[in-house]
Amino acid sequence: MILLAKNDLIIILPILIVVIGAVIFLSHYFSIKQVVLRKLSKIPFKSTGGIKTNELAKVSGKALHVKVPLIAPLSGRKCVFYTIKIEKRVSTGKSSHWKTVIDEEKTQEFFIENRGDYVIVRPTQSPKNYKSYLVKDVKTSSGAFNDPTPEFESLLKQYNIDPVSFLGFNKSLRYKEGVIEIGEKITVAGIAKWKTLSESIPEYPYSKIAELVSTEKDKLLITDLPIENKRKDRF
């Protein structure tokens, strides 16, 4: 019986290692970050003058607001796009895991500006016409021996989350925030359309502007990750 158990272990262990490795690889490969980067890598950068109508194009430049900017919930940064996640540590018997209690993102239309040229982007959430990945550069947490900062505690109350358990201990909570700040360099890809301006843009002498839009096949791709530009005709 012992010999049989060892033989079974010899057979099962390599299979288990392969399965675990496959799960790790697939979770990484299909993560939103890798999906966005993989799709962007296949699209060439374009200069404004080189953008053609109905062409899938990728541009890079500074994000500028079209209307009153959004305000990031914790950091208070002015932005055109933010995403936040609040998670709570949940115990289930002998193990525990992080449970998402708030997963929120907000965006608005914005310009991409580079060397005086502009492209406009209009992401929408209903229906969602984009895929995005923003660097989570603001993080905070609380726990049994770690009081939440006053800013974090105030934010938790805005979302009706009590930072203290019924026994009086701090709950294990963590927060992540990513934003596209005003003036931050970003990269966006989409189908190009040339639009006539209804109102002039300061320091922009042209009557038409390129807009990046989505289709059922090609969603807008938005990221503030550094994207290598191998082309000479930089936007």
C-alpha positions as a printed NumPy array, in Angstrom:
array([[  0.   ,   0.   ,   0.   ],
       [  2.823,   2.43 ,   0.858],
       [  4.634,   1.638,  -2.408],
       [  1.42 ,   2.255,  -4.349],
       [  0.936,   5.602,  -2.613],
       [  4.48 ,   6.629,  -3.548],
       [  3.929,   5.611,  -7.156],
       [  0.705,   7.59 ,  -7.241],
       [  2.569,  10.619,  -5.851],
       [  5.288,  10.269,  -8.487],
       [  2.608,  10.334, -11.201],
       [  0.397,  13.049,  -9.706],
       [  3.105,  15.535,  -8.599],
       [  4.382,  16.471, -12.111],
       [  0.793,  16.82 , -13.331],
       [ -0.007,  19.078, -10.385],
       [  3.063,  21.234, -11.087],
       [  2.069,  21.575, -14.759],
       [ -1.521,  22.496, -13.827],
       [ -0.39 ,  25.125, -11.297],
       [  2.106,  26.534, -13.808],
       [ -0.583,  26.685, -16.503],
       [ -2.986,  28.514, -14.176],
       [ -0.307,  31.08 , -13.256],
       [  0.656,  31.585, -16.916],
       [ -2.934,  31.945, -18.126],
       [ -3.899,  34.351, -15.321],
       [ -0.906,  36.521, -16.277],
       [ -1.41 ,  36.216, -20.039],
       [ -5.095,  37.145, -19.885],
       [ -4.743,  39.889, -17.255],
       [ -6.112,  43.232, -18.431],
       [ -2.602,  44.719, -18.315],
       [ -1.163,  42.11 , -20.664],
       [ -4.206,  42.189, -22.97 ],
       [ -3.922,  45.977, -23.382],
       [ -0.137,  45.879, -23.879],
       [ -0.358,  43.007, -26.349],
       [ -2.983,  44.762, -28.457],
       [ -1.116,  48.086, -28.368],
       [  2.146,  46.425, -29.454],
       [  0.495,  45.419, -32.745],
       [ -0.619,  48.963, -33.638],
       [  1.867,  51.496, -35.083],
       [  2.218,  54.991, -33.641],
       [  0.937,  57.765, -35.907],
       [  1.628,  61.473, -36.27 ],
       [ -1.5  ,  63.643, -36.453],
       [ -0.878,  64.411, -40.111],
       [ -0.479,  60.734, -40.861],
       [ -3.807,  59.645, -39.369],
       [ -6.299,  58.453, -41.978],
       [-10.054,  58.128, -41.543],
       [-11.207,  54.64 , -40.458],
       [ -7.608,  53.601, -39.728],
       [ -6.667,  51.869, -36.476],
       [ -4.122,  54.263, -34.988],
       [ -2.12 ,  54.683, -31.783],
       [ -1.139,  58.094, -30.417],
       [  0.762,  59.302, -27.387],
       [  0.879,  62.645, -25.611],
       [ -0.336,  64.674, -22.637],
       [ -3.873,  64.184, -21.347],
       [ -5.833,  67.453, -21.159],
       [ -9.353,  67.997, -19.876],
       [-12.208,  69.103, -22.123],
       [-14.472,  70.052, -19.192],
       [-14.159,  70.344, -15.418],
       [-11.694,  67.601, -14.379],
       [-12.596,  64.658, -12.183],
       [-11.116,  64.498,  -8.673],
       [ -9.501,  61.236,  -7.559],
       [-11.251,  60.006,  -4.357],
       [ -8.251,  59.619,  -2.03 ],
       [ -5.342,  61.547,  -3.53 ],
       [ -7.496,  64.482,  -4.659],
       [ -5.643,  64.717,  -7.974],
       [ -7.321,  66.438, -10.924],
       [ -7.744,  63.876, -13.665],
       [ -9.761,  62.7  , -16.672],
       [ -9.898,  59.066, -15.571],
       [ -9.599,  57.273, -12.254],
       [ -9.999,  53.72 , -11.048],
       [-10.136,  52.591,  -7.417],
       [-10.483,  49.307,  -5.586],
       [-11.212,  48.708,  -1.901],
       [-10.743,  45.189,  -0.565],
       [-11.516,  43.557,   2.779],
       [ -9.714,  40.61 ,   4.325],
       [-12.252,  37.839,   4.886],
       [-11.6  ,  34.737,   7.009],
       [-13.173,  31.428,   6.128],
       [-12.218,  28.862,   8.745],
       [ -8.472,  28.249,   8.587],
       [ -7.88 ,  30.382,   5.485],
       [ -8.564,  33.942,   4.417],
       [ -8.702,  35.954,   1.208],
       [ -9.184,  39.492,  -0.065],
       [-12.76 ,  40.307,  -1.099],
       [-13.475,  43.313,  -3.329],
       [-16.083,  45.602,  -1.772],
       [-15.676,  48.624,  -4.075],
       [-14.464,  48.477,  -7.679],
       [-15.104,  51.831,  -9.314],
       [-13.86 ,  53.811, -12.275],
       [-14.912,  57.108, -13.785],
       [-13.819,  58.758, -16.987],
       [-14.689,  61.689, -19.222],
       [-13.788,  62.905, -22.703],
       [-10.277,  64.309, -23.013],
       [ -7.655,  65.6  , -25.423],
       [ -4.277,  64.092, -26.155],
       [ -1.825,  66.887, -26.956],
       [  1.654,  66.689, -28.415],
       [  3.618,  69.561, -29.918],
       [  0.49 ,  71.648, -30.407],
       [ -1.501,  68.897, -32.148],
       [ -4.658,  67.479, -30.582],
       [ -6.652,  64.258, -30.735],
       [ -9.916,  63.847, -28.834],
       [-11.051,  60.677, -27.061],
       [-14.552,  60.035, -25.673],
       [-14.59 ,  56.915, -23.472],
       [-18.039,  55.828, -22.281],
       [-18.987,  53.403, -19.538],
       [-22.525,  52.479, -20.627],
       [-21.998,  50.873, -23.009],
       [-18.317,  50.481, -22.233],
       [-16.305,  51.294, -25.347],
       [-12.758,  50.86 , -24.033],
       [-10.203,  48.588, -22.384],
       [ -7.795,  50.261, -20.008],
       [ -4.934,  49.712, -17.632],
       [ -3.829,  52.457, -15.224],
       [ -0.822,  52.228, -12.932],
       [ -2.022,  51.96 ,  -9.31 ],
       [  0.337,  54.515,  -7.798],
       [ -1.597,  55.402,  -4.63 ],
       [ -2.091,  52.673,  -2.04 ],
       [ -3.043,  52.566,   1.626],
       [ -4.31 ,  50.011,   4.121],
       [ -5.494,  49.43 ,   7.659],
       [ -5.469,  46.488,  10.035],
       [ -5.385,  45.302,  13.619],
       [ -2.22 ,  47.268,  14.434],
       [ -2.517,  49.804,  11.633],
       [ -5.041,  52.61 ,  11.99 ],
       [ -6.454,  54.036,   8.749],
       [ -5.25 ,  57.519,   7.915],
       [ -7.852,  60.265,   8.451],
       [ -8.174,  60.578,   4.653],
       [ -8.731,  56.834,   4.218],
       [-11.21 ,  56.692,   7.097],
       [-13.171,  59.596,   5.606],
       [-13.231,  57.869,   2.205],
       [-14.437,  54.596,   3.739],
       [-17.331,  56.413,   5.379],
       [-18.284,  57.954,   2.02 ],
       [-18.738,  54.408,   0.732],
       [-20.568,  53.338,   3.926],
       [-17.713,  51.065,   4.993],
       [-17.113,  50.884,   8.756],
       [-13.337,  50.59 ,   9.342],
       [-13.907,  49.025,  12.801],
       [-15.389,  45.593,  13.565],
       [-18.192,  45.074,  16.111],
       [-15.472,  43.987,  18.583],
       [-13.75 ,  47.349,  18.239],
       [-10.748,  46.199,  16.165],
       [ -9.635,  47.759,  12.9  ],
       [-10.768,  45.79 ,   9.888],
       [ -8.105,  44.637,   7.434],
       [ -8.77 ,  46.888,   4.446],
       [ -6.66 ,  48.003,   1.514],
       [ -7.073,  50.624,  -1.194],
       [ -5.532,  51.063,  -4.659],
       [ -5.945,  54.062,  -6.955],
       [ -4.825,  54.775, -10.503],
       [ -5.47 ,  57.996, -12.413],
       [ -4.756,  59.796, -15.645],
       [ -3.743,  63.182, -14.31 ],
       [ -4.01 ,  66.42 , -16.243],
       [ -0.755,  66.732, -18.199],
       [  0.229,  63.071, -17.737],
       [  1.651,  61.262, -20.762],
       [ -0.634,  58.488, -21.968],
       [ -1.15 ,  56.248, -24.997],
       [ -4.497,  55.611, -26.673],
       [ -5.445,  53.535, -29.7  ],
       [ -8.691,  53.535, -31.673],
       [-10.304,  53.974, -35.058],
       [ -9.553,  57.454, -36.428],
       [-12.293,  59.859, -37.511],
       [-11.865,  63.489, -38.56 ],
       [-14.44 ,  65.829, -36.989],
       [-15.307,  69.467, -37.613],
       [-14.901,  71.563, -34.462],
       [-18.031,  73.308, -33.209],
       [-15.851,  75.532, -30.996],
       [-12.229,  76.55 , -31.441],
       [ -9.507,  75.18 , -29.167],
       [ -7.027,  77.751, -27.808],
       [ -3.673,  77.584, -29.637],
       [ -5.115,  75.061, -32.134],
       [ -5.475,  76.808, -35.525],
       [ -7.375,  74.069, -37.387],
       [-11.113,  73.625, -37.978],
       [-10.977,  69.817, -37.808],
       [ -9.673,  67.436, -35.182],
       [ -8.915,  63.72 , -35.21 ],
       [-11.007,  61.595, -32.854],
       [-10.255,  58.044, -31.783],
       [-13.411,  55.938, -31.543],
       [-14.313,  52.309, -30.903],
       [-16.09 ,  49.637, -32.896],
       [-17.496,  46.254, -31.87 ],
       [-14.24 ,  44.691, -33.026],
       [-11.79 ,  47.361, -31.837],
       [-12.387,  48.935, -28.445],
       [-10.446,  52.027, -27.408],
       [ -7.206,  51.071, -25.642],
       [ -6.073,  53.445, -22.895],
       [ -3.021,  53.269, -20.64 ],
       [ -0.569,  55.458, -18.76 ],
       [  2.116,  52.772, -18.913],
       [  5.254,  53.814, -20.836],
       [  4.902,  52.463, -24.392],
       [  8.006,  52.152, -26.546],
       [  7.755,  54.047, -29.822],
       [  9.823,  52.396, -32.547],
       [  8.573,  54.669, -35.318],
       [ 10.189,  57.919, -36.416],
       [  6.892,  59.74 , -37.013],
       [  6.121,  60.24 , -33.339],
       [  2.832,  61.851, -32.453]])
